[in-house]
Amino acid sequence: MELSGFSDEQLDVREAIAKICSNFPDDYWAEHDESGEYPHELHTALAKDGWIGIALPEGLGGAGLGISEATMMLQTISQSGAGMAGAQSIHANVYATQPVAKLATEEQRRRMLPRLISGEWRTCFGVTEPNTGLETLELKTQAVREGSEYKISGQKIWISSAQVASKMILLARTTPLDQVEKQSEGLSLFFIDFDKTAPGLELRKIKKMGGRAVDANEVFFDNYRVPAGSLIGEEGLGFRIVLHGMNAERSSKYAQERVVFSRPIGQNQGVAHPLAAAYMNLEAAKLATYHAARLYDASGKDSTITQHAVGVACNTAKYLAAEAAFAACERSVMAHGGMGYAQEYHVERYMRECFVPRIAPVSREMILNYVGEKALGLPRSY
């Protein structure tokens, strides 16, 4: 990856994370993909050096850096050979905690964040539901106030790391949909104990195509009780709050070394050109991604940067990065020929995992809808 244009802090992050990841080679991730075992050792190593709290306040044990630096950390983890699974193993602790850091009370921040940063706790992010999919405003999971507690009932799906998490950042409906003026109202955000031994909570692991080192789950709540103090921010404003947390090298080497008909296959334009195009698309996606991260970080200090601008930039970056990753993986598999289908060279694992960002948390089609409406002013189509 071309590194010009990055800040010294970003490059320091990259160097430090690469050093940690050097202890977790391709075979480590292949074995964990095969066994489905969570990469506890990586989480422990990152927490030991304080990286879980990279974008959380220094006063609580975090590094106090921005989403730009957090993006560099997750990219470096992925590029090390960990792929999407490596990034997924910690991303909820980095991004989903942003609403807590920004909008929780001081007492809540001190109670909730330090042990996440130290690695003692892990969290998962509970938003998606089986019958609503991308229609977040149609969420059905309910949190009903009863004295000093809320009773939670409903179902969540595709919840990563729920098997190892002891906390959940949960979006639930506190006012029925038919009783609110706007669909975006009536949802509330909670930071809850995720006690799998308590009554009213059940998990069901989902068998999946790729990224098997990180579990994905269905979660069922049936009058699961949590303290009222779990509520983050004001009741009914959870959707606005949660937006704070939402908002080709290996193949080149193989192409140089693999000789067919007395010449490296990379000397053939039919191999070289697709790899070159993949590299350029990845570079373009990189620029879009770090541009969006810089806007997000700066928007808290610069009133001229609107949430509209941040939203368009983030959606654009997500789309471009997902498409560039998919194309790069597909071309890597093809450049390896038959060996691209074998586990030995790991590119098949990357191929399986890179379907995820094209699907979740927002599909390509919904991003195109969003950009068409918000950036181009076209009529809303959904």
Short mmCIF file of N, CA, C and O in Angstrom, two decimals, residues 4 12 45 83 176 217 223 229 250 332 347 357:
data_model
loop_
_atom_site.label_atom_id
_atom_site.label_comp_id
_atom_site.label_asym_id
_atom_site.label_seq_id
_atom_site.Cartn_x
_atom_site.Cartn_y
_atom_site.Cartn_z
N SER A 4 2.30 7.45 1.32
CA SER A 4 2.46 8.91 1.33
C SER A 4 1.12 9.57 1.65
O SER A 4 0.06 9.08 1.27
N ASP A 12 2.70 5.61 12.81
CA ASP A 12 3.13 4.99 14.07
C ASP A 12 2.17 3.86 14.46
O ASP A 12 2.59 2.81 14.94
N ALA A 45 -3.35 -9.40 23.04
CA ALA A 45 -2.15 -8.65 22.68
C ALA A 45 -2.48 -7.18 22.42
O ALA A 45 -1.73 -6.28 22.83
N GLY A 83 -7.37 -10.80 7.52
CA GLY A 83 -8.56 -10.59 6.72
C GLY A 83 -9.68 -9.92 7.50
O GLY A 83 -9.46 -9.29 8.54
N PRO A 176 -43.80 2.15 21.13
CA PRO A 176 -44.29 1.42 19.96
C PRO A 176 -44.31 2.30 18.71
O PRO A 176 -44.54 3.52 18.78
N ASN A 217 -24.36 -14.77 15.48
CA ASN A 217 -25.38 -15.38 16.30
C ASN A 217 -26.76 -14.78 16.11
O ASN A 217 -26.90 -13.61 15.74
N ASN A 223 -38.18 -11.09 28.17
CA ASN A 223 -38.27 -10.39 29.45
C ASN A 223 -36.93 -10.39 30.19
O ASN A 223 -36.87 -10.62 31.40
N GLY A 229 -30.27 2.24 34.60
CA GLY A 229 -29.03 2.97 34.37
C GLY A 229 -28.25 2.50 33.17
O GLY A 229 -27.21 3.06 32.83
N ARG A 250 -0.01 -10.20 -2.34
CA ARG A 250 0.37 -11.62 -2.40
C ARG A 250 0.29 -12.14 -3.83
O ARG A 250 1.13 -12.92 -4.27
N SER A 332 -7.13 -12.20 -7.42
CA SER A 332 -6.04 -12.94 -6.77
C SER A 332 -6.24 -14.43 -6.91
O SER A 332 -5.30 -15.19 -7.21
N VAL A 347 -5.75 -17.20 -0.33
CA VAL A 347 -6.58 -16.23 -1.05
C VAL A 347 -8.05 -16.67 -1.10
O VAL A 347 -8.95 -15.83 -1.17
N PRO A 357 -18.48 -7.16 3.62
CA PRO A 357 -18.72 -5.72 3.48
C PRO A 357 -19.61 -5.33 2.31
O PRO A 357 -20.09 -4.20 2.26
#
